Amino acid sequence: LMLAPPPPKANEYIIYPWLQPGRLLLLVGPTEGGKTTVTLDMLAAAIRGDFLWSRYPTKRINRVLYLHAEHSLSTIQEIAQLRGDIPVDRISIIHEFGTFGTALIEGTRPNITLLREISAVCTKLNPDLIIAEPISAFLATSENDNKEARQLIQILTGLGAKHNAGVFTHHHVGKSFFDPTRIRPKGLAIGEARGAMAFEDAAERVIYLRPHKNNIRGHLTVETVKPKGYPVAPFEIARDIESLVYHPLNPLSYTADVVGVLAARLNHPEWSLEQLADFLQSRW
């Protein structure tokens, strides 16, 4: 422990308020629900070092390691090329890794061979961000086993901590996921992620992508679970079909969280604290 590098500071963020160095962010959404596009939005904003969706500040990063075990490599490359905002020299996408598959857990033990392979790639690239998706592809047996799910989260988080990189991964929703707008039947799990509850329990932060309340195609509601600090209000984004990026639908000042306070303060620097409080109370 004394020889280990110091852990990242708790107030350091790659994307505020979700993604931190040495920590894991889990994105949960339905199949074909925009998870990859949202990931590329986050990635592009962090490479630019500006605001994600003109809303959330990012720290500029230089290198990204993208371990993709679901879509073909050409799919990710084509999307990135069409977007035009992801420099090819800043992101390393690896689709074929692991000689005998991509499982990082073999039964109840880590796949040391594959872990060493990925760690060697990290040492070579020195990434600021590691994206590994989908998380189910890194399990060998069952995504319903809480022990294996927790071990996998710990392995991915440990990989990020070792290389001082943020870790970002995806998971699909279950068939009967939790909907807070409905009365929850007794015994229904609170989490939305498919399989073991440990995926969400062990992740540092969780984001849910939900279809728009009016079922508008290309519109999503983004909700944060386990914000750990300032509240993060749900907000809506819409996908631009031509540019393949998302844009926020609501003004910043309507967001009932710390970002809304910041937006109101920036828009009206002349207000007193009493005027600011009155405005926020009228909006919220």
C-alpha positions as a printed Julia matrix, in Angstrom:
284×3 Matrix{Float64}:
   0.0     0.0     0.0
   2.84    2.4     0.8
   4.39    1.85   -2.65
   1.12    2.23   -4.52
   0.42    5.47   -6.41
  -1.82    7.91   -4.52
  -5.53    7.46   -5.26
  -7.35   10.09   -7.33
  -8.78   12.99   -5.36
 -12.45   12.69   -4.53
 -13.18   16.07   -6.16
 -11.59   15.22   -9.52
 -13.96   14.59  -12.42
 -13.6    13.66  -16.06
 -17.28   14.43  -16.61
 -19.06   16.19  -13.76
 -20.98   14.85  -11.86
 -20.65   11.24  -13.04
 -17.24   10.07  -14.19
 -14.12   10.2   -12.03
 -10.58    8.79  -12.4
 -10.3     5.36  -10.78
 -14.09    5.03  -10.47
 -16.72    3.19  -12.53
 -19.83    4.63  -14.17
 -22.57    2.22  -15.3
 -24.96    3.24  -18.08
 -28.2     1.24  -18.13
 -30.6     1.35  -21.06
 -32.73   -0.75  -23.42
 -31.37   -2.49  -26.51
 -30.99    0.02  -29.36
 -31.74    2.69  -26.77
 -28.91    5.09  -27.58
 -26.24    3.88  -25.14
 -23.42    3.9   -27.71
 -24.4     7.33  -29.05
 -24.54    8.77  -25.52
 -21.13    7.21  -24.85
 -19.66    8.87  -27.94
 -21.2    12.19  -26.88
 -19.46   11.91  -23.51
 -16.22   10.8   -25.12
 -16.19   13.67  -27.64
 -16.95   16.29  -24.97
 -14.14   15.03  -22.73
 -11.66   15.02  -25.63
 -12.65   18.65  -26.39
 -12.58   19.53  -22.7
 -15.75   21.62  -22.86
 -19.35   21.04  -21.78
 -21.28   17.84  -22.37
 -24.63   18.77  -23.96
 -23.78   22.44  -23.23
 -24.49   21.59  -19.62
 -21.97   19.45  -17.72
 -18.27   20.43  -17.47
 -15.55   18.0   -18.51
 -11.83   17.73  -17.96
  -9.88   17.49  -21.2
  -8.47   14.01  -21.76
  -5.91   12.81  -24.28
  -6.3     9.07  -24.73
  -9.26    6.67  -24.65
  -9.19    2.86  -24.7
 -12.47    1.45  -26.04
 -12.95   -2.29  -25.46
 -16.01   -3.2   -27.49
 -17.42   -6.72  -27.41
 -20.84   -6.3   -29.0
 -21.04   -4.41  -32.3
 -18.53   -4.89  -35.09
 -15.5    -2.63  -35.11
 -16.61   -1.04  -38.37
 -19.9     0.05  -36.76
 -18.16    2.15  -34.13
 -15.68    3.54  -36.66
 -18.47    4.5   -39.08
 -20.46    6.28  -36.37
 -17.36    8.16  -35.18
 -16.49    9.15  -38.75
 -20.02   10.41  -39.46
 -20.02   12.48  -36.27
 -16.7    14.1   -37.14
 -15.93   15.22  -33.57
 -13.75   12.31  -32.38
 -10.08   12.54  -33.49
  -8.83    9.18  -34.75
  -5.47    9.59  -33.0
  -7.04   10.01  -29.55
  -9.13    6.86  -29.3
  -8.04    3.22  -29.59
 -10.94    0.9   -30.35
 -10.21   -2.8   -29.76
 -12.84   -5.28  -30.88
 -10.93   -8.58  -31.06
  -9.25   -9.13  -27.71
  -8.94  -12.23  -25.57
  -7.8   -15.39  -27.37
 -10.61  -17.51  -25.92
 -13.27  -14.86  -25.48
 -13.74  -11.66  -23.53
 -14.72  -13.06  -20.11
 -12.78  -11.46  -17.26
 -14.42  -13.84  -14.77
 -13.99  -17.61  -15.1
 -16.39  -19.16  -12.64
 -15.43  -17.38   -9.44
 -11.87  -16.43  -10.43
 -10.45  -13.58  -12.51
  -9.14  -14.44  -15.96
  -5.55  -13.51  -15.2
  -4.37  -13.98  -18.79
  -6.92  -11.56  -20.25
  -6.52   -9.14  -17.36
  -2.76   -9.0   -18.03
  -3.42   -8.47  -21.74
  -5.73   -5.51  -21.09
  -3.42   -4.12  -18.42
  -0.49   -4.27  -20.86
  -2.52   -2.32  -23.42
  -3.33    0.27  -20.73
   0.35    0.57  -19.81
   1.22    1.13  -23.48
  -1.57    3.64  -24.23
  -1.82    5.33  -20.82
  -5.53    6.12  -21.31
  -7.46    8.7   -19.29
 -10.68    6.78  -19.94
 -11.4     3.05  -20.36
 -14.72    2.1   -21.98
 -15.69   -1.57  -21.7
 -19.04   -2.54  -23.19
 -21.3    -4.32  -22.75
 -20.51   -5.47  -19.25
 -22.3    -8.79  -19.77
 -19.7    -9.75  -22.41
 -17.03   -9.84  -19.69
 -18.83  -12.58  -17.73
 -18.29  -16.22  -18.67
 -21.35  -17.83  -17.09
 -24.34  -15.93  -15.68
 -25.19  -12.26  -15.3
 -27.6   -13.27  -12.52
 -24.84  -14.17  -10.07
 -24.3   -11.3    -7.61
 -20.87  -12.54   -6.57
 -19.58  -12.67  -10.15
 -21.16   -9.3   -10.99
 -19.53   -7.71   -7.96
 -16.16   -9.27   -8.8
 -16.34   -7.98  -12.37
 -17.13   -4.43  -11.19
 -14.19   -4.64   -8.78
 -11.84   -5.87  -11.51
 -12.81   -3.07  -13.91
 -12.62   -0.47  -11.13
  -9.23   -1.81  -10.06
  -8.0    -1.54  -13.64
  -9.04    2.11  -13.7
  -7.48    2.79  -10.31
  -4.19    1.18  -11.36
  -3.92    3.41  -14.42
  -5.68    6.45  -12.9
  -8.37    6.24  -15.6
 -12.12    6.58  -15.45
 -14.06    3.42  -16.34
 -17.32    3.52  -18.26
 -19.46    0.5   -19.06
 -22.96   -0.42  -20.33
 -25.67   -2.84  -19.33
 -29.14   -3.65  -20.65
 -32.37   -3.21  -18.74
 -34.36   -6.21  -17.6
 -37.71   -7.2   -19.07
 -39.64   -5.86  -16.07
 -37.52   -2.94  -14.98
 -38.48   -0.56  -12.2
 -40.65    2.39  -13.25
 -40.99    5.08  -10.53
 -44.09    6.48  -12.23
 -45.96    3.3   -11.36
 -46.75    1.63   -8.05
 -43.97   -0.87   -7.38
 -45.32   -4.37   -6.67
 -44.01   -5.97   -3.52
 -40.81   -7.89   -4.17
 -39.91   -6.15   -7.45
 -36.24   -5.18   -7.55
 -35.47   -1.46   -7.39
 -32.75   -1.61  -10.02
 -33.36   -1.6   -13.75
 -30.25   -3.43  -14.92
 -30.73   -6.93  -16.24
 -29.48   -9.78  -14.06
 -27.77   -9.35  -10.71
 -28.48   -6.33   -8.5
 -24.75   -6.19   -7.72
 -24.04   -4.45  -11.04
 -25.74   -1.32   -9.78
 -24.84   -1.78   -6.11
 -21.11   -2.03   -6.8
 -20.91    0.71   -9.45
 -19.82    4.12   -8.21
 -22.58    5.88  -10.16
 -25.41    4.73  -12.4
 -27.22    6.5   -15.25
 -30.56    5.3   -16.61
 -31.57    5.99  -20.19
 -35.35    5.83  -20.55
 -37.57    6.32  -23.6
 -39.27    9.69  -23.7
 -42.53    9.86  -21.72
 -44.41   10.54  -24.97
 -42.5     7.77  -26.8
 -40.98   10.23  -29.28
 -38.4     8.4   -31.37
 -34.85    9.61  -30.73
 -35.79   11.35  -27.46
 -34.44   10.08  -24.13
 -34.81   10.91  -20.46
 -31.5    10.74  -18.55
 -31.75    9.96  -14.85
 -28.93    9.59  -12.33
 -28.89    6.98   -9.58
 -26.53    7.27   -6.6
 -25.42   10.85   -7.38
 -23.35   10.94   -4.16
 -23.29   14.64   -3.49
 -25.21   17.32   -5.3
 -28.53   16.18   -6.74
 -28.65   15.53  -10.48
 -32.09   16.24  -11.88
 -33.53   14.16  -14.74
 -33.29   15.87  -18.11
 -34.27   15.17  -21.69
 -32.1    14.88  -24.79
 -32.97   14.46  -28.46
 -30.88   12.78  -31.16
 -30.02   14.62  -34.35
 -30.49   12.07  -37.15
 -27.92   13.68  -39.46
 -25.08   14.39  -37.0
 -25.78   11.35  -34.74
 -25.4    13.43  -31.57
 -27.79   14.31  -28.77
 -28.89   17.8   -27.76
 -30.59   18.91  -24.5
 -34.27   19.79  -24.78
 -34.63   21.91  -21.63
 -32.91   25.19  -20.67
 -30.22   24.89  -18.0
 -32.1    27.14  -15.6
 -35.0    24.68  -15.53
 -32.8    21.91  -14.14
 -33.56   21.38  -10.46
 -30.0    20.68   -9.38
 -26.65   22.4    -8.9
 -26.3    22.92  -12.67
 -29.56   24.89  -12.65
 -28.22   27.09   -9.84
 -25.02   27.69  -11.82
 -26.96   28.56  -14.97
 -29.19   31.03  -13.15
 -26.16   32.61  -11.51
 -24.32   33.0   -14.82
 -27.39   34.4   -16.59
 -28.13   36.93  -13.82
 -24.9    37.93  -12.03
 -26.59   41.11  -10.77
 -29.1    39.21   -8.62
 -28.77   39.12   -4.86
 -28.87   35.78   -3.09
 -32.47   36.51   -2.09
 -33.44   37.14   -5.73
 -31.67   33.95   -6.8
 -33.49   31.95   -4.12
 -36.85   33.41   -5.15
 -36.21   32.54   -8.79
 -35.2    28.95   -8.02
 -38.2    28.43   -5.76
 -40.53   29.68   -8.5
 -38.97   27.29  -11.04
 -38.72   24.24   -8.78
